[in-house]
Amino acid sequence: KPARESREASIILGRRLIGLCSSIMPTEKAEHLAVAFRNADTHHAIAFGYLSALLEFDEEHAVAAFLHQTFSALVSAAQRLMPIGQNQAVAAFWLMKEELVNVANESRSRDYRTVGSFMPLMEVASMRHPRLETRLFLS
C-alpha cells in the first residue's frame, strides 16, 4: 500500500480486529495472538487470514467472509459518497452475490505468487487526499 493513509488505515483495522478477537477468544488463543502480533504492523487482510486459521475456519468460508466484508465496506463508502439509499445498497449486495461466489471459487486456482493489484489512479488519489481542501473521509 504505497499511500500512507491507506497503509495506516489497513494497519489500524488489523490491530482493531486482533484486539476485538483477543477480548472474546479463549485465553490460550488470545495469548497466542498477543505473541504473534507483538510490535507488528498487522494489515487487516493478514490479521483476518491469521485469525481465520487460528479459529480453524475452512478456507472456503474464510475467503467468502473476507470478500463479503470487503464488498460491504465498499458499498458503505458508496452510500456516503453518492446518492445511494439502503434499498439500492441491499440490491447491490444481492446482484453481486453470485459474482462474489465466483471470485471466491476462482481464487482457489490462482498461484499466490502471481496475484497482484495495479491501481495507480487510486493510489495517486489516496496520496492527494490529505491535501484536499475538503476531505471525503476521515482517514
XYZ file of C-alpha atoms in Angstrom:
139
model
C 0.000 0.000 0.000
C 2.059 2.931 -1.256
C -0.306 5.638 0.018
C 0.345 6.426 3.686
C -3.330 6.855 4.582
C -4.366 3.541 3.013
C -1.459 1.762 4.660
C -2.161 3.241 8.093
C -5.899 2.548 7.799
C -5.204 -1.109 6.978
C -2.878 -1.413 9.981
C -5.415 0.236 12.294
C -8.144 -2.129 11.089
C -5.821 -5.095 11.585
C -4.967 -4.034 15.136
C -8.628 -3.447 15.959
C -9.586 -6.860 14.623
C -6.834 -8.552 16.636
C -7.827 -6.580 19.746
C -11.515 -7.352 19.399
C -10.937 -11.035 18.796
C -8.451 -11.212 21.681
C -11.120 -9.844 24.014
C -13.661 -12.536 23.161
C -11.467 -15.593 22.481
C -10.389 -18.238 24.936
C -7.314 -17.117 26.913
C -4.951 -19.568 25.203
C -5.765 -18.266 21.723
C -5.725 -14.643 22.872
C -2.229 -15.131 24.293
C -1.166 -16.727 21.030
C -2.361 -13.609 19.179
C -0.527 -11.307 21.582
C 2.739 -13.138 20.948
C 2.248 -13.477 17.191
C 1.477 -9.793 16.624
C 3.596 -8.082 19.269
C 5.255 -4.994 17.758
C 3.940 -5.843 14.290
C 2.282 -3.564 11.773
C -0.506 -6.002 11.052
C -2.537 -5.204 7.968
C -6.216 -6.085 8.034
C -6.004 -8.867 5.429
C -3.117 -10.535 7.291
C -4.966 -10.307 10.617
C -8.140 -11.694 9.043
C -6.310 -14.634 7.482
C -4.357 -15.414 10.640
C -7.477 -15.278 12.798
C -9.358 -17.489 10.343
C -6.608 -20.100 10.613
C -6.384 -19.777 14.401
C -10.141 -20.238 14.716
C -9.925 -23.185 12.303
C -12.249 -21.708 9.692
C -12.062 -23.612 6.454
C -10.538 -21.735 3.547
C -13.782 -21.510 1.574
C -15.684 -19.789 4.380
C -12.773 -17.520 5.314
C -12.420 -16.258 1.735
C -16.176 -15.779 1.385
C -16.334 -13.861 4.678
C -13.424 -11.617 3.677
C -14.985 -10.852 0.291
C -18.340 -10.132 1.915
C -16.742 -7.805 4.452
C -14.703 -6.013 1.784
C -17.708 -5.549 -0.501
C -19.773 -4.334 2.446
C -17.174 -1.645 3.174
C -17.200 -0.547 -0.482
C -20.997 -0.297 -0.549
C -20.910 1.676 2.703
C -18.393 4.103 1.219
C -20.525 4.437 -1.920
C -23.541 5.310 0.234
C -21.597 8.149 1.822
C -20.192 9.454 -1.454
C -23.171 9.136 -3.774
C -26.948 9.374 -3.524
C -27.413 5.669 -2.841
C -30.109 4.604 -0.414
C -30.430 1.500 1.728
C -32.620 -0.260 -0.841
C -30.043 0.281 -3.577
C -27.254 -0.901 -1.277
C -29.128 -4.121 -0.465
C -29.887 -4.611 -4.163
C -26.185 -4.207 -4.989
C -25.358 -6.904 -2.464
C -27.966 -9.227 -3.905
C -26.880 -8.635 -7.508
C -23.191 -9.189 -6.643
C -23.745 -12.322 -4.551
C -23.136 -14.742 -7.421
C -20.095 -12.795 -8.605
C -18.566 -12.842 -5.108
C -19.021 -16.621 -5.035
C -17.377 -16.851 -8.481
C -14.419 -14.740 -7.308
C -14.010 -16.905 -4.214
C -14.073 -20.070 -6.329
C -11.654 -18.672 -8.901
C -9.206 -17.638 -6.191
C -8.593 -21.321 -5.385
C -6.941 -21.910 -8.747
C -4.656 -18.858 -8.565
C -0.996 -19.051 -7.603
C -0.476 -16.507 -4.822
C 2.898 -15.551 -6.325
C 1.251 -14.261 -9.494
C -1.656 -12.360 -7.941
C -1.310 -8.629 -7.543
C -3.087 -5.351 -7.734
C -2.301 -2.462 -10.038
C -4.491 0.583 -9.445
C -2.263 3.614 -9.956
C -5.115 6.149 -10.154
C -6.471 5.032 -6.804
C -3.013 5.230 -5.235
C -2.423 8.733 -6.639
C -5.857 9.863 -5.412
C -5.111 8.378 -1.986
C -1.828 10.243 -1.830
C -3.550 13.512 -2.774
C -6.400 13.052 -0.295
C -4.621 14.506 2.788
C -4.041 17.783 0.940
C -7.589 18.269 -0.334
C -9.377 21.393 0.834
C -12.452 19.291 1.578
C -11.730 15.695 2.503
C -14.144 12.922 1.629
C -13.348 10.625 4.545
C -11.527 10.972 7.811
C -8.628 8.586 7.231
